[in-house]
Amino acid sequence: MLSLHHLHTDERLTLTYRIGARYQPGALRRLNHFLRDFRTGDSIEIDPQLFDLLHDVKARLGQDDGVFEIISGYRSPKTNANLRRTSSGVAKKSLHMSGQALDVRLSRTSTRSVRDTALALGRGGVGYYPKSDFVHVDTGRVRRWGA
């Protein structure tokens, strides 16, 4: 089960996305829409392993009822290109464009703790942005950046 709050749309979603080893197709469709590019309305199939990663982060932190605040989910190529023009921190081949990355916070938890826990899981990239107070997680190769 995951609880999410999208900070740009103010939408909230709580659902069971997997039962045992079986992902729930209806829940995944809802998550794909929830994590759409809020600037364009475009959506893509989000890698379900991202949801497993979020679930495991909150479980390891003892935050079973924690709410993930979504700063960035899917980004269309157009949105990513526009963001690159105004920010040096946006990758040209961002995994946000393939549905493999999220920028998050977890309620009642420091972003440092979220970062440390995601790193300990060792299941993808982890970027730490303390000044902006969020953590990037993705299902790409294992790597880290930020303070």
PDB file of C-alpha atoms in Angstrom:
ATOM      1  CA  MET A   1       0.000   0.000   0.000  1.00  0.00           C
ATOM      2  CA  LEU A   2       1.151   3.527  -0.787  1.00  0.00           C
ATOM      3  CA  SER A   3      -0.141   6.963   0.128  1.00  0.00           C
ATOM      4  CA  LEU A   4       0.898   9.849  -2.109  1.00  0.00           C
ATOM      5  CA  HIS A   5       0.334  13.592  -2.241  1.00  0.00           C
ATOM      6  CA  HIS A   6       1.250  15.380  -5.475  1.00  0.00           C
ATOM      7  CA  LEU A   7       2.463  18.823  -4.469  1.00  0.00           C
ATOM      8  CA  HIS A   8       1.789  20.444  -7.862  1.00  0.00           C
ATOM      9  CA  THR A   9      -1.779  19.205  -8.366  1.00  0.00           C
ATOM     10  CA  ASP A  10      -2.691  18.803  -4.670  1.00  0.00           C
ATOM     11  CA  GLU A  11      -4.114  15.381  -5.543  1.00  0.00           C
ATOM     12  CA  ARG A  12      -3.933  12.593  -2.974  1.00  0.00           C
ATOM     13  CA  LEU A  13      -4.000   8.867  -3.558  1.00  0.00           C
ATOM     14  CA  THR A  14      -3.922   5.886  -1.220  1.00  0.00           C
ATOM     15  CA  LEU A  15      -4.105   2.426  -2.715  1.00  0.00           C
ATOM     16  CA  THR A  16      -2.896  -1.144  -2.662  1.00  0.00           C
ATOM     17  CA  TYR A  17      -0.776  -1.500  -5.779  1.00  0.00           C
ATOM     18  CA  ARG A  18       0.383  -5.076  -5.187  1.00  0.00           C
ATOM     19  CA  ILE A  19      -1.018  -8.128  -3.439  1.00  0.00           C
ATOM     20  CA  GLY A  20       1.677 -10.706  -2.805  1.00  0.00           C
ATOM     21  CA  ALA A  21       3.718 -10.946  -5.998  1.00  0.00           C
ATOM     22  CA  ARG A  22       0.893  -9.630  -8.211  1.00  0.00           C
ATOM     23  CA  TYR A  23       0.728  -6.012  -9.238  1.00  0.00           C
ATOM     24  CA  GLN A  24      -2.837  -4.758  -9.442  1.00  0.00           C
ATOM     25  CA  PRO A  25      -3.495  -3.463 -12.998  1.00  0.00           C
ATOM     26  CA  GLY A  26      -6.190  -0.987 -11.966  1.00  0.00           C
ATOM     27  CA  ALA A  27      -3.996   0.466  -9.248  1.00  0.00           C
ATOM     28  CA  LEU A  28      -1.056   0.788 -11.659  1.00  0.00           C
ATOM     29  CA  ARG A  29      -3.278   2.673 -14.127  1.00  0.00           C
ATOM     30  CA  ARG A  30      -4.313   5.063 -11.345  1.00  0.00           C
ATOM     31  CA  LEU A  31      -0.682   5.575 -10.354  1.00  0.00           C
ATOM     32  CA  ASN A  32       0.334   6.224 -13.974  1.00  0.00           C
ATOM     33  CA  HIS A  33      -2.309   8.950 -14.203  1.00  0.00           C
ATOM     34  CA  PHE A  34      -1.468  10.376 -10.772  1.00  0.00           C
ATOM     35  CA  LEU A  35       2.223  10.664 -11.692  1.00  0.00           C
ATOM     36  CA  ARG A  36       1.534  12.228 -15.108  1.00  0.00           C
ATOM     37  CA  ASP A  37       3.408  15.261 -16.370  1.00  0.00           C
ATOM     38  CA  PHE A  38       1.262  17.886 -14.656  1.00  0.00           C
ATOM     39  CA  ARG A  39       2.441  20.532 -17.142  1.00  0.00           C
ATOM     40  CA  THR A  40       1.237  18.715 -20.277  1.00  0.00           C
ATOM     41  CA  GLY A  41      -1.168  16.059 -18.970  1.00  0.00           C
ATOM     42  CA  ASP A  42       0.872  13.336 -20.710  1.00  0.00           C
ATOM     43  CA  SER A  43       1.333  10.041 -18.921  1.00  0.00           C
ATOM     44  CA  ILE A  44       3.428   6.926 -19.348  1.00  0.00           C
ATOM     45  CA  GLU A  45       3.646   3.511 -17.720  1.00  0.00           C
ATOM     46  CA  ILE A  46       5.630   4.016 -14.527  1.00  0.00           C
ATOM     47  CA  ASP A  47       8.054   1.239 -13.582  1.00  0.00           C
ATOM     48  CA  PRO A  48       6.274  -0.718 -10.796  1.00  0.00           C
ATOM     49  CA  GLN A  49       9.650  -1.339  -9.154  1.00  0.00           C
ATOM     50  CA  LEU A  50       9.605   2.347  -8.182  1.00  0.00           C
ATOM     51  CA  PHE A  51       6.520   1.654  -6.086  1.00  0.00           C
ATOM     52  CA  ASP A  52       8.266  -1.308  -4.470  1.00  0.00           C
ATOM     53  CA  LEU A  53      11.209   0.964  -3.690  1.00  0.00           C
ATOM     54  CA  LEU A  54       8.955   3.577  -2.064  1.00  0.00           C
ATOM     55  CA  HIS A  55       7.159   0.882  -0.086  1.00  0.00           C
ATOM     56  CA  ASP A  56      10.433  -0.594   1.165  1.00  0.00           C
ATOM     57  CA  VAL A  57      11.838   2.825   2.098  1.00  0.00           C
ATOM     58  CA  LYS A  58       8.831   3.655   4.268  1.00  0.00           C
ATOM     59  CA  ALA A  59       8.773   0.165   5.793  1.00  0.00           C
ATOM     60  CA  ARG A  60      12.473   0.317   6.754  1.00  0.00           C
ATOM     61  CA  LEU A  61      11.881   3.723   8.296  1.00  0.00           C
ATOM     62  CA  GLY A  62       8.933   2.417  10.306  1.00  0.00           C
ATOM     63  CA  GLN A  63       6.588   4.820   8.507  1.00  0.00           C
ATOM     64  CA  ASP A  64       3.902   2.376   7.350  1.00  0.00           C
ATOM     65  CA  ASP A  65       1.332   5.200   7.361  1.00  0.00           C
ATOM     66  CA  GLY A  66       3.748   7.739   5.853  1.00  0.00           C
ATOM     67  CA  VAL A  67       2.699   9.823   2.859  1.00  0.00           C
ATOM     68  CA  PHE A  68       5.121  10.389  -0.002  1.00  0.00           C
ATOM     69  CA  GLU A  69       5.045  13.937  -1.307  1.00  0.00           C
ATOM     70  CA  ILE A  70       5.641  13.903  -5.048  1.00  0.00           C
ATOM     71  CA  ILE A  71       7.722  16.773  -6.373  1.00  0.00           C
ATOM     72  CA  SER A  72       8.270  15.261  -9.826  1.00  0.00           C
ATOM     73  CA  GLY A  73       6.998  12.130 -11.517  1.00  0.00           C
ATOM     74  CA  TYR A  74       6.828  11.577 -15.253  1.00  0.00           C
ATOM     75  CA  ARG A  75       8.245  14.343 -17.443  1.00  0.00           C
ATOM     76  CA  SER A  76       7.499  14.477 -21.136  1.00  0.00           C
ATOM     77  CA  PRO A  77      10.508  15.154 -23.385  1.00  0.00           C
ATOM     78  CA  LYS A  78       9.100  18.643 -24.002  1.00  0.00           C
ATOM     79  CA  THR A  79       8.859  19.390 -20.273  1.00  0.00           C
ATOM     80  CA  ASN A  80      12.314  17.978 -19.627  1.00  0.00           C
ATOM     81  CA  ALA A  81      13.803  20.153 -22.397  1.00  0.00           C
ATOM     82  CA  ASN A  82      12.067  23.245 -21.003  1.00  0.00           C
ATOM     83  CA  LEU A  83      13.341  22.503 -17.495  1.00  0.00           C
ATOM     84  CA  ARG A  84      16.882  21.989 -18.820  1.00  0.00           C
ATOM     85  CA  ARG A  85      16.807  25.514 -20.241  1.00  0.00           C
ATOM     86  CA  THR A  86      16.177  26.983 -16.781  1.00  0.00           C
ATOM     87  CA  SER A  87      18.027  24.563 -14.488  1.00  0.00           C
ATOM     88  CA  SER A  88      21.457  22.984 -14.618  1.00  0.00           C
ATOM     89  CA  GLY A  89      20.256  20.054 -12.473  1.00  0.00           C
ATOM     90  CA  VAL A  90      18.039  18.429 -15.127  1.00  0.00           C
ATOM     91  CA  ALA A  91      19.598  15.541 -17.036  1.00  0.00           C
ATOM     92  CA  LYS A  92      19.275  15.453 -20.822  1.00  0.00           C
ATOM     93  CA  LYS A  93      18.353  11.745 -20.693  1.00  0.00           C
ATOM     94  CA  SER A  94      16.429  11.944 -17.421  1.00  0.00           C
ATOM     95  CA  LEU A  95      14.853   8.704 -16.222  1.00  0.00           C
ATOM     96  CA  HIS A  96      11.764  10.799 -15.414  1.00  0.00           C
ATOM     97  CA  MET A  97      11.049  10.646 -19.176  1.00  0.00           C
ATOM     98  CA  SER A  98      10.914   6.830 -19.172  1.00  0.00           C
ATOM     99  CA  GLY A  99       8.815   6.474 -16.023  1.00  0.00           C
ATOM    100  CA  GLN A 100      11.758   5.246 -13.973  1.00  0.00           C
ATOM    101  CA  ALA A 101      12.296   8.164 -11.562  1.00  0.00           C
ATOM    102  CA  LEU A 102      10.523  10.141  -8.857  1.00  0.00           C
ATOM    103  CA  ASP A 103      11.499  13.120  -6.726  1.00  0.00           C
ATOM    104  CA  VAL A 104       9.981  12.710  -3.265  1.00  0.00           C
ATOM    105  CA  ARG A 105       9.771  13.556   0.411  1.00  0.00           C
ATOM    106  CA  LEU A 106       8.236  11.338   3.110  1.00  0.00           C
ATOM    107  CA  SER A 107       5.990  12.884   5.751  1.00  0.00           C
ATOM    108  CA  ARG A 108       7.468  13.163   9.250  1.00  0.00           C
ATOM    109  CA  THR A 109      10.866  11.987   7.955  1.00  0.00           C
ATOM    110  CA  SER A 110      14.012  13.908   7.095  1.00  0.00           C
ATOM    111  CA  THR A 111      15.102  13.741   3.481  1.00  0.00           C
ATOM    112  CA  ARG A 112      18.522  12.672   4.784  1.00  0.00           C
ATOM    113  CA  SER A 113      16.890   9.566   6.309  1.00  0.00           C
ATOM    114  CA  VAL A 114      15.017   8.859   3.076  1.00  0.00           C
ATOM    115  CA  ARG A 115      18.285   9.194   1.155  1.00  0.00           C
ATOM    116  CA  ASP A 116      20.207   6.936   3.530  1.00  0.00           C
ATOM    117  CA  THR A 117      17.504   4.278   3.417  1.00  0.00           C
ATOM    118  CA  ALA A 118      17.219   4.332  -0.373  1.00  0.00           C
ATOM    119  CA  LEU A 119      21.006   4.035  -0.633  1.00  0.00           C
ATOM    120  CA  ALA A 120      21.019   1.079   1.767  1.00  0.00           C
ATOM    121  CA  LEU A 121      18.483  -0.727  -0.431  1.00  0.00           C
ATOM    122  CA  GLY A 122      20.911  -0.456  -3.359  1.00  0.00           C
ATOM    123  CA  ARG A 123      18.268  -0.695  -6.064  1.00  0.00           C
ATOM    124  CA  GLY A 124      18.895   2.287  -8.333  1.00  0.00           C
ATOM    125  CA  GLY A 125      20.003   5.876  -8.419  1.00  0.00           C
ATOM    126  CA  VAL A 126      19.648   8.165  -5.424  1.00  0.00           C
ATOM    127  CA  GLY A 127      20.137  11.914  -5.626  1.00  0.00           C
ATOM    128  CA  TYR A 128      20.029  14.143  -2.581  1.00  0.00           C
ATOM    129  CA  TYR A 129      18.941  17.774  -2.819  1.00  0.00           C
ATOM    130  CA  PRO A 130      19.066  19.165   0.734  1.00  0.00           C
ATOM    131  CA  LYS A 131      18.533  22.810  -0.276  1.00  0.00           C
ATOM    132  CA  SER A 132      15.348  21.900  -2.150  1.00  0.00           C
ATOM    133  CA  ASP A 133      14.502  19.245   0.485  1.00  0.00           C
ATOM    134  CA  PHE A 134      13.855  16.234  -1.722  1.00  0.00           C
ATOM    135  CA  VAL A 135      15.341  12.914  -2.766  1.00  0.00           C
ATOM    136  CA  HIS A 136      15.473  11.567  -6.317  1.00  0.00           C
ATOM    137  CA  VAL A 137      15.007   7.795  -6.586  1.00  0.00           C
ATOM    138  CA  ASP A 138      15.110   5.769  -9.776  1.00  0.00           C
ATOM    139  CA  THR A 139      15.308   2.211 -11.054  1.00  0.00           C
ATOM    140  CA  GLY A 140      18.345   2.782 -13.238  1.00  0.00           C
ATOM    141  CA  ARG A 141      21.826   1.593 -12.388  1.00  0.00           C
ATOM    142  CA  VAL A 142      22.981   1.961  -8.796  1.00  0.00           C
ATOM    143  CA  ARG A 143      24.659   5.350  -8.285  1.00  0.00           C
ATOM    144  CA  ARG A 144      24.439   8.384  -6.032  1.00  0.00           C
ATOM    145  CA  TRP A 145      24.931  12.128  -6.181  1.00  0.00           C
ATOM    146  CA  GLY A 146      24.387  15.161  -3.997  1.00  0.00           C
ATOM    147  CA  ALA A 147      25.610  15.839  -0.471  1.00  0.00           C
TER     148      ALA A 147
END
